[in-house]
Coordinates of C-alpha atoms (C1' of nucleotides) in Angstrom, one line a residue:
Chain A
X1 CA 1.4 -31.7 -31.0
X2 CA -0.7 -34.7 -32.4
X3 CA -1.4 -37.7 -30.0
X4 CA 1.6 -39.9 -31.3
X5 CA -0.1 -43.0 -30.6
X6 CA -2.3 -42.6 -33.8
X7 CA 0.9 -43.1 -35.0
X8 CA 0.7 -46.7 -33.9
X9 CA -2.8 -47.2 -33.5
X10 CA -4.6 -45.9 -37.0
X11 CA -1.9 -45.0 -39.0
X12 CA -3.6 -44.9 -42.5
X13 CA -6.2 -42.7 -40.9
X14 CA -3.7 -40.2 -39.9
X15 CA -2.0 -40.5 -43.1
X16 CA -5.4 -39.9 -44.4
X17 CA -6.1 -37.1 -42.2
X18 CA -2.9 -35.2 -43.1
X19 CA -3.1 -35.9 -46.3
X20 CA -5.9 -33.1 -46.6
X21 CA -3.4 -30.7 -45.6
X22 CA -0.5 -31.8 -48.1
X23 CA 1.9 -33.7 -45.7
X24 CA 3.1 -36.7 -47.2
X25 CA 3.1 -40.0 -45.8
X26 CA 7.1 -39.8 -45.8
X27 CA 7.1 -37.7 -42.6
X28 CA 5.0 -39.9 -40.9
X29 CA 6.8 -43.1 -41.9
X30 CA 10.4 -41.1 -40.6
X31 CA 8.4 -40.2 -37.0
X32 CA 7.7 -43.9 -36.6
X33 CA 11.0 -44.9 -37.6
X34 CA 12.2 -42.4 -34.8
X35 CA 9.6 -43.6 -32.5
X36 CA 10.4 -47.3 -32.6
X37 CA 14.2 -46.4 -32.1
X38 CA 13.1 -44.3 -28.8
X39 CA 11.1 -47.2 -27.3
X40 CA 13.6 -49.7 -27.7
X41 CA 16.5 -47.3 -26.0
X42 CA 13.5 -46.8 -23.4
X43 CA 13.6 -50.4 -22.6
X44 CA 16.7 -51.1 -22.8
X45 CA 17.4 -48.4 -20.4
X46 CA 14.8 -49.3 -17.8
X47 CA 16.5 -52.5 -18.0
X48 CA 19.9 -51.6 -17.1
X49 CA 18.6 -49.3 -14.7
X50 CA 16.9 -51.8 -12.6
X51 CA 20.1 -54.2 -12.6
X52 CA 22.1 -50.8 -11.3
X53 CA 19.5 -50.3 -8.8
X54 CA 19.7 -53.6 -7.8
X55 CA 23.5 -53.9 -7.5
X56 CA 23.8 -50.8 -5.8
X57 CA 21.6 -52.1 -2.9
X58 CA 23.1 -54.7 -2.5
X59 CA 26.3 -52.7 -1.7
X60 CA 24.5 -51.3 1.3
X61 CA 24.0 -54.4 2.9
X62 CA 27.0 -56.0 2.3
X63 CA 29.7 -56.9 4.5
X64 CA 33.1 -54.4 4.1
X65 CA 35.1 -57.6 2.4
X66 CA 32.4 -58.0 -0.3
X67 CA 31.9 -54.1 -0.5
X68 CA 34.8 -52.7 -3.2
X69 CA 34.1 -56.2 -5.5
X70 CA 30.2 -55.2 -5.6
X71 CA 30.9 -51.7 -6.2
X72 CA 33.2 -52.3 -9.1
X73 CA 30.4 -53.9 -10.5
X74 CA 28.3 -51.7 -10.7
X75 CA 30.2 -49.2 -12.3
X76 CA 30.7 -51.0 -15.1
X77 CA 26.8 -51.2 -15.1
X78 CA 27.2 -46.9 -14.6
X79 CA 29.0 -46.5 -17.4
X80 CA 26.4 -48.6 -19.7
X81 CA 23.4 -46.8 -18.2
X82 CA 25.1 -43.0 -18.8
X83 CA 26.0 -43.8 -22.8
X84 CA 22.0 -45.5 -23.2
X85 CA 21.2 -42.4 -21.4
X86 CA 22.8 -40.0 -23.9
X87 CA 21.5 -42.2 -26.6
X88 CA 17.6 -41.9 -25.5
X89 CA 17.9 -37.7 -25.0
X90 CA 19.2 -37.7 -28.3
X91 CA 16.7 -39.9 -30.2
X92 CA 13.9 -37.9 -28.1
X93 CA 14.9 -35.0 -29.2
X94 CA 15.0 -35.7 -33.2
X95 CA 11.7 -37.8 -31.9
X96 CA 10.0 -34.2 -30.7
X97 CA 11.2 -32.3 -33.3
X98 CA 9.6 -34.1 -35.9
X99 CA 6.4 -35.0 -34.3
X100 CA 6.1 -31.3 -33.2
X101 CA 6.1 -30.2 -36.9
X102 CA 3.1 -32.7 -37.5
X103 CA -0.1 -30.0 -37.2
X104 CA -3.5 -30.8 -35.9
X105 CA -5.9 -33.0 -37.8
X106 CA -8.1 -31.4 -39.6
X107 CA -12.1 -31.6 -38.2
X108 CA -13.6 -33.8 -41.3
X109 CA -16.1 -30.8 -41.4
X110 CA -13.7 -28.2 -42.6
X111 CA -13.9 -27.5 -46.4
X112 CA -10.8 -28.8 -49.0
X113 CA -8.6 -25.7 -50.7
X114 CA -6.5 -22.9 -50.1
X115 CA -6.4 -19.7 -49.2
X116 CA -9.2 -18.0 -50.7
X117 CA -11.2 -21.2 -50.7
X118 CA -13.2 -20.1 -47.8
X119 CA -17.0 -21.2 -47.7
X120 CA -18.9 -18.3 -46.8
X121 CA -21.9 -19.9 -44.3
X122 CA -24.0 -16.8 -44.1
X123 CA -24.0 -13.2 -43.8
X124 CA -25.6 -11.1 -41.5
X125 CA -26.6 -6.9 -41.2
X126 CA -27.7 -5.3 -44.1
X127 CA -25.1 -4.2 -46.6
X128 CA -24.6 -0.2 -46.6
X129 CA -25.1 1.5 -49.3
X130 CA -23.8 5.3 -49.8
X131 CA -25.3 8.1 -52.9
X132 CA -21.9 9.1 -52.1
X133 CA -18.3 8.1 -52.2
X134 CA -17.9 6.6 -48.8
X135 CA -14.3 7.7 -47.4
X136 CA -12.4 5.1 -45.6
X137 CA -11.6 4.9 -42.0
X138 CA -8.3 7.1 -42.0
X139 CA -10.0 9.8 -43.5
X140 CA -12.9 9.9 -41.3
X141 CA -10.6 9.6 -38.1
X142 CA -8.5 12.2 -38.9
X143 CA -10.8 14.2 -39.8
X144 CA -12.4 13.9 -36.1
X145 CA -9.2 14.4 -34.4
X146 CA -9.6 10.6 -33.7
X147 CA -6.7 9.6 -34.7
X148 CA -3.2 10.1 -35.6
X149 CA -1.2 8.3 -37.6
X150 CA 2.2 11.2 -38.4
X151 CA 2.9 11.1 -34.9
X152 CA 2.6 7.7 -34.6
X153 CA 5.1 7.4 -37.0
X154 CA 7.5 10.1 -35.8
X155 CA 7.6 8.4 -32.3
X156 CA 7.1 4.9 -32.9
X157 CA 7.7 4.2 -37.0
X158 CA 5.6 2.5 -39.3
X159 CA 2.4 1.0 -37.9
X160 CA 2.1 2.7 -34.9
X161 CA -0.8 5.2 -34.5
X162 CA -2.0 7.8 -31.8
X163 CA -6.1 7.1 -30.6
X164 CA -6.8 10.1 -29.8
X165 CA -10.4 12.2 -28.5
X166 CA -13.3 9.9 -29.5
X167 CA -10.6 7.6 -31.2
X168 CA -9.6 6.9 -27.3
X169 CA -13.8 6.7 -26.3
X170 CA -14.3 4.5 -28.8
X171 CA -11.8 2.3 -27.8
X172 CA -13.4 2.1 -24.0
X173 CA -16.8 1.6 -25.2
X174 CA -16.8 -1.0 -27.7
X175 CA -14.1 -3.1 -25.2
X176 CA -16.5 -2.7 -22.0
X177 CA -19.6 -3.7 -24.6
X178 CA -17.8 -6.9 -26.2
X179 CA -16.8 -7.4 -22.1
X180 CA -20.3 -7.5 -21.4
X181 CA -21.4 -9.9 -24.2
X182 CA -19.2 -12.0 -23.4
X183 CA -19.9 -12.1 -19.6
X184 CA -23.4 -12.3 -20.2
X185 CA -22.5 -15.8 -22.0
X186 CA -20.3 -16.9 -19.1
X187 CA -16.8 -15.9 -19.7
X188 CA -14.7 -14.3 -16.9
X189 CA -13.1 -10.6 -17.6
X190 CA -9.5 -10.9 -17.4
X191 CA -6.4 -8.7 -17.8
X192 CA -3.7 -10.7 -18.5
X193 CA 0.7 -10.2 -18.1
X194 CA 1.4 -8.9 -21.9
X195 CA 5.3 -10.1 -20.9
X196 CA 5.8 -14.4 -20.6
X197 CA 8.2 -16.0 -20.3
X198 CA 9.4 -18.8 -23.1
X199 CA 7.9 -21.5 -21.3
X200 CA 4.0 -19.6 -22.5
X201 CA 5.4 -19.3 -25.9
X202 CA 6.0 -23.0 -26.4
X203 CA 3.3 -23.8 -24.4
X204 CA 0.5 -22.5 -26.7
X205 CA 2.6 -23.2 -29.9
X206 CA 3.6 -19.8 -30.8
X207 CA 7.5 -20.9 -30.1
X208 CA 9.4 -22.1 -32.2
X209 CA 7.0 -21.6 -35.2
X210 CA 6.3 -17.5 -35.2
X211 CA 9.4 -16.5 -33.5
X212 CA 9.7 -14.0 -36.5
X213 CA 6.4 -12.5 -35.1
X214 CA 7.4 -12.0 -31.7
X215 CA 8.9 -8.8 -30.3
X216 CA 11.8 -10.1 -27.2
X217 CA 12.7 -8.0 -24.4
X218 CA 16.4 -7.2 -24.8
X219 CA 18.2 -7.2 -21.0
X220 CA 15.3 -10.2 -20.0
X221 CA 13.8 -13.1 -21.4
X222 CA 10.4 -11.7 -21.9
X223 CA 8.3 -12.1 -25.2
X224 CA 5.5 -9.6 -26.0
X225 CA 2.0 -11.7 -26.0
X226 CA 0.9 -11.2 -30.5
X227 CA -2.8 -12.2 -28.8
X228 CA -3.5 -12.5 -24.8
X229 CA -4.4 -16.4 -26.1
X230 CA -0.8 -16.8 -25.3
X231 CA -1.1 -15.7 -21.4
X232 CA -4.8 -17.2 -20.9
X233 CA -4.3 -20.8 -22.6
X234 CA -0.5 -20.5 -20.0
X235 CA -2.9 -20.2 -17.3
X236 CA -3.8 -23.6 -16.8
X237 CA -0.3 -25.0 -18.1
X238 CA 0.9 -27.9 -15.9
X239 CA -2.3 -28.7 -14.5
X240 CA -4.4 -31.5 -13.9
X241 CA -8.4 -30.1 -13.7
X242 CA -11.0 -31.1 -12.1
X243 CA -14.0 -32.5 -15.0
X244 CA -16.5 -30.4 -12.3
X245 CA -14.4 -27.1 -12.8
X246 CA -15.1 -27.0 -16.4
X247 CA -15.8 -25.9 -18.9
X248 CA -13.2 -22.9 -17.7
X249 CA -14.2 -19.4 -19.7
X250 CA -12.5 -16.4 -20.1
X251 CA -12.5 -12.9 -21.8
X252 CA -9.2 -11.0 -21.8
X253 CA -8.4 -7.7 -22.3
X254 CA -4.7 -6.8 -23.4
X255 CA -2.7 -5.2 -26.0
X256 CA -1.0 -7.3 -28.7
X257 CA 2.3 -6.7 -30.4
X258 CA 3.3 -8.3 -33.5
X259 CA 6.1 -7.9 -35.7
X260 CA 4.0 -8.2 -39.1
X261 CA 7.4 -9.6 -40.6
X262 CA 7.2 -10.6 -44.4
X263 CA 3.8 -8.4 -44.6
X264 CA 5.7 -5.4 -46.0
X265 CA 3.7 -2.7 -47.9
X266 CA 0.7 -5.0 -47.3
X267 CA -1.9 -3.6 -45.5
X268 CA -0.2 -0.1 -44.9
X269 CA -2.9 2.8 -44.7
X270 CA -4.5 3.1 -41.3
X271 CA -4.8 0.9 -38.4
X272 CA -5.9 -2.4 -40.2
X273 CA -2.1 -3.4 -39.7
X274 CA -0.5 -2.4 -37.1
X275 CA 2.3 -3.9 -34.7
X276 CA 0.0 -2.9 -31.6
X277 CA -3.5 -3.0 -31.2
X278 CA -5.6 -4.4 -28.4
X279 CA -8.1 -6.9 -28.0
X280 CA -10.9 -9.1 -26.0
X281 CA -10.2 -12.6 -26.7
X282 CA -12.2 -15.1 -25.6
X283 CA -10.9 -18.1 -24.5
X284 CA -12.5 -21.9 -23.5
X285 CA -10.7 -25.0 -21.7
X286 CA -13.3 -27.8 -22.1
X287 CA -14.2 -31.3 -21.7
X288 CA -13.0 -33.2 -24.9
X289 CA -16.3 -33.9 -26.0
X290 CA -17.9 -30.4 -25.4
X291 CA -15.2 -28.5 -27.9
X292 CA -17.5 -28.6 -31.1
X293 CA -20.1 -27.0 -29.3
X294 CA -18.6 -24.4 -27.6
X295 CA -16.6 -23.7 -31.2
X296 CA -20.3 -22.9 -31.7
X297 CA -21.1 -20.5 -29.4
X298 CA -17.7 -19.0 -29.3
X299 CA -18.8 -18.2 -33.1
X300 CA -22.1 -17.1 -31.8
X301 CA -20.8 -14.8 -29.4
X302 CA -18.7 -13.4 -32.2
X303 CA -21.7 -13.1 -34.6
X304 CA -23.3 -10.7 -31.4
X305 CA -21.1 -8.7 -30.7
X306 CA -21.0 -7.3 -34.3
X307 CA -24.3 -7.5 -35.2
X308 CA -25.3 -5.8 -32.3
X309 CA -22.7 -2.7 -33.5
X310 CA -25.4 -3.1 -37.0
X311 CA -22.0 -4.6 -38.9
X312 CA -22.5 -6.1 -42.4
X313 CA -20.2 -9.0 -42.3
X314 CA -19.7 -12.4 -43.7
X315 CA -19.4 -15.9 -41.8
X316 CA -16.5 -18.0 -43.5
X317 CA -15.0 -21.2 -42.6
X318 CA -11.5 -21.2 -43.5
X319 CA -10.6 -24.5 -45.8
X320 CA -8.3 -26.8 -44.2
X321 CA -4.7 -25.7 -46.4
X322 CA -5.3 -22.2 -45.2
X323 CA -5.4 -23.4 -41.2
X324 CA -2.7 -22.3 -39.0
X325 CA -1.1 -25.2 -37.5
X326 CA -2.7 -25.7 -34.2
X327 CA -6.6 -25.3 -35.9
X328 CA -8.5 -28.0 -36.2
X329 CA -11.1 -25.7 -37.3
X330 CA -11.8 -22.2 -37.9
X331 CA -13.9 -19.7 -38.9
X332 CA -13.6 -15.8 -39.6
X333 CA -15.9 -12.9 -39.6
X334 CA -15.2 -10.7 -42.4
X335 CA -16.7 -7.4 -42.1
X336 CA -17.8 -5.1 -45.5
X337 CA -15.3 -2.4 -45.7
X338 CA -16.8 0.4 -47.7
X339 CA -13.3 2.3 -47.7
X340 CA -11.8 -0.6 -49.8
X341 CA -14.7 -2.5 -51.4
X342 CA -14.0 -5.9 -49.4
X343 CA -14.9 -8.2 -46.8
X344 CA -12.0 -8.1 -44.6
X345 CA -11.3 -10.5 -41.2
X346 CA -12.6 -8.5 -38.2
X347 CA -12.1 -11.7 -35.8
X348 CA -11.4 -15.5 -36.2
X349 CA -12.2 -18.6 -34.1
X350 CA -10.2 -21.6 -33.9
X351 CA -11.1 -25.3 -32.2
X352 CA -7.6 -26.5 -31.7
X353 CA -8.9 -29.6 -30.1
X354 CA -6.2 -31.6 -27.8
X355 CA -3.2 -30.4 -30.1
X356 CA -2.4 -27.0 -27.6
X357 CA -3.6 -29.1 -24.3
X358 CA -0.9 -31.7 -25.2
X359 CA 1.9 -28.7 -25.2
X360 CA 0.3 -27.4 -22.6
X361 CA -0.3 -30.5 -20.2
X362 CA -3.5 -29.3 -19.3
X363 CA -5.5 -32.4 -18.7
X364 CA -8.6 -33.4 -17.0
X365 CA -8.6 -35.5 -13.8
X366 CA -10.8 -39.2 -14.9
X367 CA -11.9 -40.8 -12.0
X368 CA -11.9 -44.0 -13.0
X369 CA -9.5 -44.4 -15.6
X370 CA -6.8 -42.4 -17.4
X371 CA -6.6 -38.3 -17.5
X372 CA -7.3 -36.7 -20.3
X373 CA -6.4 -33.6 -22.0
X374 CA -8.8 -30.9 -22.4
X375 CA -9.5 -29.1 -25.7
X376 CA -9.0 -25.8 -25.9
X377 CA -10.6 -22.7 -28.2
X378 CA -10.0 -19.2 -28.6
X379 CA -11.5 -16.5 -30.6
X380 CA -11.9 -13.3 -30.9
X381 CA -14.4 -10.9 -29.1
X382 CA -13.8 -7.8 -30.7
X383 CA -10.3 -6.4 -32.2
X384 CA -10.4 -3.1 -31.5
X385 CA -8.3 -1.0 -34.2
X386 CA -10.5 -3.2 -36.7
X387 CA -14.0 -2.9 -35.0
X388 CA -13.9 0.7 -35.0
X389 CA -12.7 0.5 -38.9
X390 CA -15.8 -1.8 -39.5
X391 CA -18.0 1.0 -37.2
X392 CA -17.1 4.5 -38.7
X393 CA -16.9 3.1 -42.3
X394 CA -19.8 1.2 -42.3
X395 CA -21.8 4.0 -40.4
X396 CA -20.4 7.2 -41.9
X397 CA -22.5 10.0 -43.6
X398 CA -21.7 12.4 -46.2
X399 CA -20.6 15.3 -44.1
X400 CA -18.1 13.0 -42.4
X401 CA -19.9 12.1 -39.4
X402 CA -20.6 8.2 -38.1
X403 CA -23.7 7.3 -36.5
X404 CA -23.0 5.3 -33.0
X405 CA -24.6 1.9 -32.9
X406 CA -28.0 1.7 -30.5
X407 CA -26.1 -0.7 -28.5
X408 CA -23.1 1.2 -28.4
X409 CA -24.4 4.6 -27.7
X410 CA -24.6 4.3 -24.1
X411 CA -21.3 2.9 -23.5
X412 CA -20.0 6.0 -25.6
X413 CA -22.2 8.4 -24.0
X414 CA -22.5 10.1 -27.5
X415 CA -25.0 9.3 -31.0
X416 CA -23.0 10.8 -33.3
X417 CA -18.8 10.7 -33.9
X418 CA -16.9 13.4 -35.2
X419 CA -19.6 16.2 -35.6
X420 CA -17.8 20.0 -35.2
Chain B
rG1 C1' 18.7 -2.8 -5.4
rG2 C1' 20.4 -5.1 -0.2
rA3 C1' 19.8 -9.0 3.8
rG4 C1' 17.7 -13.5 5.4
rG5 C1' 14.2 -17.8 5.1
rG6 C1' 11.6 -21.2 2.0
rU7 C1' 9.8 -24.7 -2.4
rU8 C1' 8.3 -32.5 -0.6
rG9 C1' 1.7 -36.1 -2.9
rG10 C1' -5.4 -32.4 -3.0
rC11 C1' -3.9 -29.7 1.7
rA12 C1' -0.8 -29.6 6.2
rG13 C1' 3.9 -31.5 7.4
rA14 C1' 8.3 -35.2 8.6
rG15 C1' 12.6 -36.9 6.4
rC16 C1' 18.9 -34.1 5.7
rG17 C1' 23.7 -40.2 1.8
rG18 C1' 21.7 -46.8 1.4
rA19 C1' 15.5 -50.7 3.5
rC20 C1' 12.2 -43.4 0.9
rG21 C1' 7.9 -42.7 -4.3
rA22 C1' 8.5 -41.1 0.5
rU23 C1' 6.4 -41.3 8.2
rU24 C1' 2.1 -39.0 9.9
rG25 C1' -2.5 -36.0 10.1
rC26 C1' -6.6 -34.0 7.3
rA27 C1' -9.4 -34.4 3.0
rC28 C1' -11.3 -38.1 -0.5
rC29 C1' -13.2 -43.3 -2.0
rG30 C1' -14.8 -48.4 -0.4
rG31 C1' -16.0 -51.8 3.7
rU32 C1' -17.5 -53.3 8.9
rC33 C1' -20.8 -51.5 12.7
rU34 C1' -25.8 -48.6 12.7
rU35 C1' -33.0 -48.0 11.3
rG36 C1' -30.0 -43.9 9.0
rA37 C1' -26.0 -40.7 10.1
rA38 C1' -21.8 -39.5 13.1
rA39 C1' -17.8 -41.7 15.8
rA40 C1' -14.7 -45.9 15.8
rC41 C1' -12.1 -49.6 13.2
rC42 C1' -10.2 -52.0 8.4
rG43 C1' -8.7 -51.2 3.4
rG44 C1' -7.6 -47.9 -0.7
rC45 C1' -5.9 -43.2 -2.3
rG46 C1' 0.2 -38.9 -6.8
rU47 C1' 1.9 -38.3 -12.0
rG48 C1' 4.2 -39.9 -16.5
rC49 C1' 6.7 -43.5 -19.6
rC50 C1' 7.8 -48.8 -21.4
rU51 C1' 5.2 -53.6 -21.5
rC52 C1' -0.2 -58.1 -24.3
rG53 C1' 0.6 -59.0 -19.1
rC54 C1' 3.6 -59.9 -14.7
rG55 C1' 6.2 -56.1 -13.8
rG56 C1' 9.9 -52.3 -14.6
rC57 C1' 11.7 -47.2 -15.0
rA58 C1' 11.4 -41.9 -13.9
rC59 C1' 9.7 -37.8 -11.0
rC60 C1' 10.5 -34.7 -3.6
rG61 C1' 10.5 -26.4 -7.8
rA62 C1' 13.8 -26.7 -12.8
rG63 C1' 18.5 -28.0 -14.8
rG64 C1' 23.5 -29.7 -14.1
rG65 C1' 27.3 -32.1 -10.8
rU66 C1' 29.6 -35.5 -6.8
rU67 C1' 28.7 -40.9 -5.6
rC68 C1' 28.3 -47.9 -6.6
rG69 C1' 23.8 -45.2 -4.4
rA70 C1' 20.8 -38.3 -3.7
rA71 C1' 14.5 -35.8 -1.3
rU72 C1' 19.1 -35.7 1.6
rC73 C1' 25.8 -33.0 -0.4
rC74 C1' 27.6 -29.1 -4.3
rC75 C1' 26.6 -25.5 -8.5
rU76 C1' 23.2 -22.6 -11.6
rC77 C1' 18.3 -20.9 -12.5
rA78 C1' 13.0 -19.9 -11.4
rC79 C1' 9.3 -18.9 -8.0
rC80 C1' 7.4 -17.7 -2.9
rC81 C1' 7.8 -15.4 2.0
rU82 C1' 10.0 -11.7 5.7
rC83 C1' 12.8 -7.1 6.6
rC84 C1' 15.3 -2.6 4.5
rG85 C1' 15.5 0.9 0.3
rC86 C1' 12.8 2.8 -4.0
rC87 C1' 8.1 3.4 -6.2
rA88 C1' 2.5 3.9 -9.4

RNA sequence: GGAGGGUUGGCAGAGCGGACGAUUGCACCGGUCUUGAAAACCGGCGUGCCUCGCGGCACCGAGGGUUCGAAUCCCUCACCCUCCGCCA
């Protein structure tokens, strides 16, 4: 949610702002309409309110011949009060509903365009070269006994795959290496619930937008987190921080679930696309000031973690039509995939400034003055399934075999993947 | 799964139909006193909304209901605690 009182306060500049994302100024113009309508019943309400209040105070003091006059009174003051009542819920709900729509203003950094548009900033790693035809990750796994992808299928359909042997290793290496990078730059390793409740879903935005995403418990009201974002941004719902206590850090560890709904036959060899995978998101509450630089160096920690595996990828900052709705700002790492001849996204990080923290209400307690509402960021650490397509492709050699990553050796206890 | 007890301001903890947005203590902030500090005393000290402002309205876990009037009575839900059962 935008802070409405732009609405008011700089309205061309929204306009402006929006603008940049194709929203017309129509929708703003209806929001105000609605807004103007809600603050009137507001007033009116309080009004009437404080005559009932009044009236029905004075009943308690009255004498008993006064009593049934004065309280006939003030029913008819009830009545008035329950229909402006009725009134204002309904106006602040059309109100909501519309402003909620509105998404995040665009940082005046990001670049115009579309998907596609992307600016690449930089690359880094050296891109591999092969004097032969490099295979892509599916072939190398299963080849290794890494991974299986029939069984997957038998047991759990389409998109679900078996890690198996050093499939499984990998998996526990490279998650307790991004762990470590990301502790080393002061986030705290945390396993978050997968299951939330609604409240976490509307919270951090996912509700009502993706509900075609989300996979629903069927006997309780439980949604599968698509990104432990969800649970770590829920964390600090409903609360009112302390400026000392932040900037607040984390790095959780969960699986994801995702439905992948309207992505049919996209993406379908491997484990690029699957409905569960498991990452290390990192996540930042901060002080409203502090979010452009920690977008930064949540980029930065990104950058490490894969050029520390001695990944080829590219650094793109994702034009403002192709940002998801809560982004003020974003950039993707796209890693060289030899297997398919393109830079695909390994991880993404988004500044979604005050726009979740407003959802949220997680604010910041101002000593002298108002509270304000923190900005929040997430990105990710390392996406498994996809790391380890970005490792064994990029590393393979011509009898099938992947050479681990310095860095990664020790946490694998192995140099070489897949040898017989 | 069964039985009971809870949920009130940063914390502790009163209030159980009308003067309660809420007694009190601690914590915190300011002042007096003091060379300084402590103690003592005085004052302040929740959140959101509407308003240029004065001020008003709402919030006592959440949502509904009864009533002229609800923190207080009724219903539903969530969460926490204790005991029993089951269990990694």
């Amino acid at each position: 949610m935008i802070d409405l009182r732009l609405l008011r306060d700089d309205p061309d500049g929204l306009a402006a702002a929006l603008a940049r994302r194709g929203l017309g100024p129509d929708d703003l113009d209806r929001i105000r309409e609605l807004d103007e309508r809600r603050r009137r019943l507001v007033s009116d309400l309080d009004q009437t309110r404080a005559e009932q209040n009044q009236a029905s105070k004075a009943i308690g003091q009255a004498s008993p011949d006064e009593r049934q006059g004065l309280i006939d009174a003030a029913s008819a003051l009830k009545e008035t009060v329950t229909s402006l009542e009725s009134e204002l819920r309904e106006a602040e709900a059309e109100h909501t509903a519309a402003a909620a729509r509105i998404p995040n203003l665009p940082d005046p950094e990001a670049p115009d365009g579309q998907e596609g548009d992307g600016v690449v900033l930089r690359t880094f790693g050296e891109k591999p070269t092969f004097d032969f035809t490099p295979r892509d990750h599916v072939e190398l796994m299963e080849a290794g006994d890494a991974l299986d992808l029939q069984r997957g299928a038998k047991v759990s359909g389409a998109r679900f795959a078996y890690l198996k042997g050093e499939g499984a290793l990998l998996e526990f290496a490279l998650v307790r290496y991004a762990i470590d990078v990301a502790m080393e730059h002061g986030h705290t390793p945390v396993i978050p619930p997968v299951l939330v409740r609604e409240g976490a879903m509307y919270g951090t935005g996912f509700l009502p937008t993706d509900a075609q995403q989300i996979f629903t418990t069927r006997d309780d009201e439980y949604h599968l987190i698509g990104t432990s974002e969800v649970s770590l941004a829920a964390m600090h719902m409903d609360e009112l921080i302390d400026e000392e206590d932040l900037p607040l850090r984390y790095a959780g560890y969960s699986p994801c679930f995702r439905r992948e709904a309207g992505a049919h036959g996209k993406d379908t060899r491997g484990i690029l696309r699957v409905h569960q995978f498991e990452k290390v998101e990192l996540f930042s509450f901060v002080h409203p000031d502090a979010s452009k630089d920690e977008h930064e160096r949540i980029l930065s920690i990104e950058e490490e973690v894969f050029s520390g595996l001695d990944i080829h990828a590219q650094v793109v900052d994702i034009p403002v039509g192709d940002l998801g709705a809560s982004a003020a700002r974003k950039f993707d790492l796209e890693a060289w995939l030899p297997g398919q001849e393109a830079y695909r996204e390994i991880t993404s990080c988004s500044n979604t400034t005050d726009y979740q923290a407003r959802r949220l209400k997680a604010r910041m307690r101002v000593a002298d003055g108002d509270n304000v509402l923190v900005h929040t960021l997430n990105g990710t650490a390392l996406a498994v399934q996809r790391a380890i397509i970005a490792v064994v492709e990029q590393h393979q050699r011509e009898d099938g075999t992947v050479v681990v990553p310095e860095k990664l050796a020790p946490y694998l206890g192995r140099e070489v993947l897949f040898a017989r």
